[in-house]
Amino acid sequence: MCSSSDFITDDAYISFRYAANLAEHGQLVFNLGERVKASPTFCGPCCWPRESSWGLGPVATSRFLGVAFGVGTLALVVRMSLRLSGQRPSAWHLVAPALLASMGAFACWCTGGLETQLFTFLSFLGFDLLLPRCPQSAALPAQRHLPWPP
């Protein structure tokens, strides 16, 4: 799915320029000497280094990290599904991550060049850490009132 949404958003190139000026000149600006804040995000220039330790440029690095955080998000969805159901692993636990992975927007932002997947991963990680570590009957009290079995 990621290969079918092969694009880098223009905001990512702005962040790459900010990152380059920060790395080379110590200035978080688009044009040297101009003190105008125009970066779409603050996190982008700080997250995506000008050159990675693997010798990749910012586009390849941001794509790699975006896909890695996307895969990490899918793994967290599987983990959350297992914890919420309280059952042994089954094929049903792969439905939610499969649906998420099949969404064009999710796959598209894996390669978009911004820190969208980093934010998504950290959000799901926060939800995962907030889930209580107890049996299913106590995990979500509202589940007891559903018309179908959990």
mmCIF file of C-alpha atoms in Angstrom:
data_model
loop_
_atom_site.group_PDB
_atom_site.id
_atom_site.type_symbol
_atom_site.label_atom_id
_atom_site.label_comp_id
_atom_site.label_asym_id
_atom_site.label_seq_id
_atom_site.Cartn_x
_atom_site.Cartn_y
_atom_site.Cartn_z
ATOM 1 C CA MET A 1 0.000 0.000 0.000
ATOM 2 C CA CYS A 2 2.869 2.372 0.786
ATOM 3 C CA SER A 3 4.309 1.974 -2.707
ATOM 4 C CA SER A 4 1.000 3.048 -4.267
ATOM 5 C CA SER A 5 1.032 6.308 -2.310
ATOM 6 C CA ASP A 6 4.508 7.437 -3.237
ATOM 7 C CA PHE A 7 4.532 11.153 -2.492
ATOM 8 C CA ILE A 8 6.289 13.691 -0.312
ATOM 9 C CA THR A 9 4.173 16.610 0.808
ATOM 10 C CA ASP A 10 5.446 20.116 0.122
ATOM 11 C CA ASP A 11 5.427 20.863 3.861
ATOM 12 C CA ALA A 12 8.029 18.139 4.286
ATOM 13 C CA TYR A 13 10.417 19.967 1.956
ATOM 14 C CA ILE A 14 9.928 23.107 4.042
ATOM 15 C CA SER A 15 10.831 21.095 7.155
ATOM 16 C CA PHE A 16 13.873 19.652 5.357
ATOM 17 C CA ARG A 17 15.066 23.190 4.552
ATOM 18 C CA TYR A 18 14.634 24.230 8.176
ATOM 19 C CA ALA A 19 16.508 21.109 9.297
ATOM 20 C CA ALA A 20 19.352 21.812 6.874
ATOM 21 C CA ASN A 21 19.728 25.409 8.055
ATOM 22 C CA LEU A 22 19.589 24.283 11.682
ATOM 23 C CA ALA A 23 22.245 21.601 11.106
ATOM 24 C CA GLU A 24 24.570 23.705 8.948
ATOM 25 C CA HIS A 25 24.153 27.200 10.401
ATOM 26 C CA GLY A 26 22.488 26.739 13.790
ATOM 27 C CA GLN A 27 19.480 28.801 12.695
ATOM 28 C CA LEU A 28 15.947 27.438 12.667
ATOM 29 C CA VAL A 29 14.914 29.561 9.662
ATOM 30 C CA PHE A 30 13.902 28.982 6.056
ATOM 31 C CA ASN A 31 16.175 31.713 4.642
ATOM 32 C CA LEU A 32 19.330 32.628 6.522
ATOM 33 C CA GLY A 33 19.096 35.987 8.242
ATOM 34 C CA GLU A 34 15.298 36.164 8.090
ATOM 35 C CA ARG A 35 13.557 35.650 11.417
ATOM 36 C CA VAL A 36 10.211 34.460 10.077
ATOM 37 C CA LYS A 37 8.577 31.335 11.467
ATOM 38 C CA ALA A 38 7.037 29.498 8.535
ATOM 39 C CA SER A 39 7.715 25.871 9.370
ATOM 40 C CA PRO A 40 4.543 23.766 9.268
ATOM 41 C CA THR A 41 5.643 22.069 12.492
ATOM 42 C CA PHE A 42 8.400 22.474 15.019
ATOM 43 C CA CYS A 43 8.943 18.744 15.410
ATOM 44 C CA GLY A 44 9.745 18.124 11.736
ATOM 45 C CA PRO A 45 13.033 20.025 11.513
ATOM 46 C CA CYS A 46 14.172 18.463 14.762
ATOM 47 C CA CYS A 47 13.104 14.903 13.861
ATOM 48 C CA TRP A 48 14.475 14.570 10.358
ATOM 49 C CA PRO A 49 18.232 15.043 10.256
ATOM 50 C CA ARG A 50 19.869 16.477 7.165
ATOM 51 C CA GLU A 51 21.834 13.282 6.622
ATOM 52 C CA SER A 52 21.238 10.088 8.520
ATOM 53 C CA SER A 53 24.006 7.895 9.855
ATOM 54 C CA TRP A 54 23.193 5.476 7.002
ATOM 55 C CA GLY A 55 24.112 8.098 4.412
ATOM 56 C CA LEU A 56 20.492 8.673 3.376
ATOM 57 C CA GLY A 57 19.092 12.085 2.607
ATOM 58 C CA PRO A 58 16.136 13.615 4.437
ATOM 59 C CA VAL A 59 13.531 12.262 1.982
ATOM 60 C CA ALA A 60 14.655 8.637 2.304
ATOM 61 C CA THR A 61 15.140 8.984 6.061
ATOM 62 C CA SER A 62 11.682 10.467 6.596
ATOM 63 C CA ARG A 63 10.101 7.753 4.455
ATOM 64 C CA PHE A 64 11.935 5.000 6.319
ATOM 65 C CA LEU A 65 10.969 6.411 9.713
ATOM 66 C CA GLY A 66 7.376 7.016 8.577
ATOM 67 C CA VAL A 67 6.971 3.414 7.445
ATOM 68 C CA ALA A 68 8.699 2.150 10.609
ATOM 69 C CA PHE A 69 6.342 4.146 12.839
ATOM 70 C CA GLY A 70 3.395 2.971 10.714
ATOM 71 C CA VAL A 71 4.378 -0.667 11.235
ATOM 72 C CA GLY A 72 4.868 0.073 14.932
ATOM 73 C CA THR A 73 1.353 1.510 15.092
ATOM 74 C CA LEU A 74 -0.053 -1.638 13.489
ATOM 75 C CA ALA A 75 1.803 -3.752 16.061
ATOM 76 C CA LEU A 76 0.335 -1.639 18.860
ATOM 77 C CA VAL A 77 -3.166 -2.141 17.433
ATOM 78 C CA VAL A 78 -2.642 -5.913 17.539
ATOM 79 C CA ARG A 79 -1.370 -5.673 21.108
ATOM 80 C CA MET A 80 -4.326 -3.512 22.172
ATOM 81 C CA SER A 81 -6.754 -5.928 20.518
ATOM 82 C CA LEU A 82 -5.250 -8.840 22.411
ATOM 83 C CA ARG A 83 -5.325 -6.986 25.707
ATOM 84 C CA LEU A 84 -8.890 -5.754 25.289
ATOM 85 C CA SER A 85 -10.287 -9.135 24.314
ATOM 86 C CA GLY A 86 -8.498 -11.111 27.009
ATOM 87 C CA GLN A 87 -8.574 -14.129 24.724
ATOM 88 C CA ARG A 88 -5.922 -16.273 23.163
ATOM 89 C CA PRO A 89 -4.530 -14.928 19.879
ATOM 90 C CA SER A 90 -6.671 -15.628 16.825
ATOM 91 C CA ALA A 91 -7.067 -14.362 13.297
ATOM 92 C CA TRP A 92 -9.739 -11.944 14.527
ATOM 93 C CA HIS A 93 -7.064 -9.907 16.272
ATOM 94 C CA LEU A 94 -5.624 -9.031 12.861
ATOM 95 C CA VAL A 95 -8.856 -7.460 11.557
ATOM 96 C CA ALA A 96 -8.312 -4.006 13.091
ATOM 97 C CA PRO A 97 -4.686 -3.625 11.925
ATOM 98 C CA ALA A 98 -5.617 -4.971 8.479
ATOM 99 C CA LEU A 99 -8.403 -2.407 8.165
ATOM 100 C CA LEU A 100 -6.077 0.359 9.353
ATOM 101 C CA ALA A 101 -3.322 -0.692 6.936
ATOM 102 C CA SER A 102 -5.803 -0.814 4.047
ATOM 103 C CA MET A 103 -6.876 2.791 4.599
ATOM 104 C CA GLY A 104 -5.326 4.951 1.927
ATOM 105 C CA ALA A 105 -4.763 7.872 4.287
ATOM 106 C CA PHE A 106 -2.776 5.736 6.738
ATOM 107 C CA ALA A 107 -0.533 4.328 4.015
ATOM 108 C CA CYS A 108 -0.240 7.703 2.311
ATOM 109 C CA TRP A 109 1.059 9.451 5.432
ATOM 110 C CA CYS A 110 3.610 6.696 6.032
ATOM 111 C CA THR A 111 5.556 8.106 3.085
ATOM 112 C CA GLY A 112 4.379 11.733 3.280
ATOM 113 C CA GLY A 113 7.604 13.006 4.812
ATOM 114 C CA LEU A 114 6.103 14.627 7.894
ATOM 115 C CA GLU A 115 6.014 13.334 11.443
ATOM 116 C CA THR A 116 2.375 12.235 11.141
ATOM 117 C CA GLN A 117 3.152 8.566 11.777
ATOM 118 C CA LEU A 118 5.381 9.468 14.730
ATOM 119 C CA PHE A 119 2.431 11.314 16.276
ATOM 120 C CA THR A 120 0.072 8.432 15.451
ATOM 121 C CA PHE A 121 2.451 5.893 16.993
ATOM 122 C CA LEU A 122 2.915 7.952 20.161
ATOM 123 C CA SER A 123 -0.859 8.476 20.460
ATOM 124 C CA PHE A 124 -1.549 4.751 20.191
ATOM 125 C CA LEU A 125 1.310 4.038 22.600
ATOM 126 C CA GLY A 126 -0.278 6.418 25.102
ATOM 127 C CA PHE A 127 -3.645 4.689 24.733
ATOM 128 C CA ASP A 128 -1.955 1.321 25.127
ATOM 129 C CA LEU A 129 -0.222 2.420 28.309
ATOM 130 C CA LEU A 130 -3.522 3.718 29.698
ATOM 131 C CA LEU A 131 -5.321 0.424 29.136
ATOM 132 C CA PRO A 132 -5.793 -1.338 32.448
ATOM 133 C CA ARG A 133 -3.927 -4.575 32.899
ATOM 134 C CA CYS A 134 -6.805 -6.675 34.137
ATOM 135 C CA PRO A 135 -9.202 -9.335 32.855
ATOM 136 C CA GLN A 136 -11.602 -8.496 30.067
ATOM 137 C CA SER A 137 -14.630 -8.224 32.330
ATOM 138 C CA ALA A 138 -12.999 -5.370 34.226
ATOM 139 C CA ALA A 139 -11.101 -3.791 31.315
ATOM 140 C CA LEU A 140 -14.086 -1.998 29.813
ATOM 141 C CA PRO A 141 -17.173 -1.925 32.060
ATOM 142 C CA ALA A 142 -19.304 -0.722 29.133
ATOM 143 C CA GLN A 143 -18.688 -4.044 27.362
ATOM 144 C CA ARG A 144 -21.035 -5.770 29.827
ATOM 145 C CA HIS A 145 -23.938 -3.773 28.368
ATOM 146 C CA LEU A 146 -23.341 -4.587 24.728
ATOM 147 C CA PRO A 147 -26.053 -6.611 22.969
ATOM 148 C CA TRP A 148 -23.442 -8.996 21.559
ATOM 149 C CA PRO A 149 -20.757 -10.992 23.345
ATOM 150 C CA PRO A 150 -17.350 -9.316 23.520
#
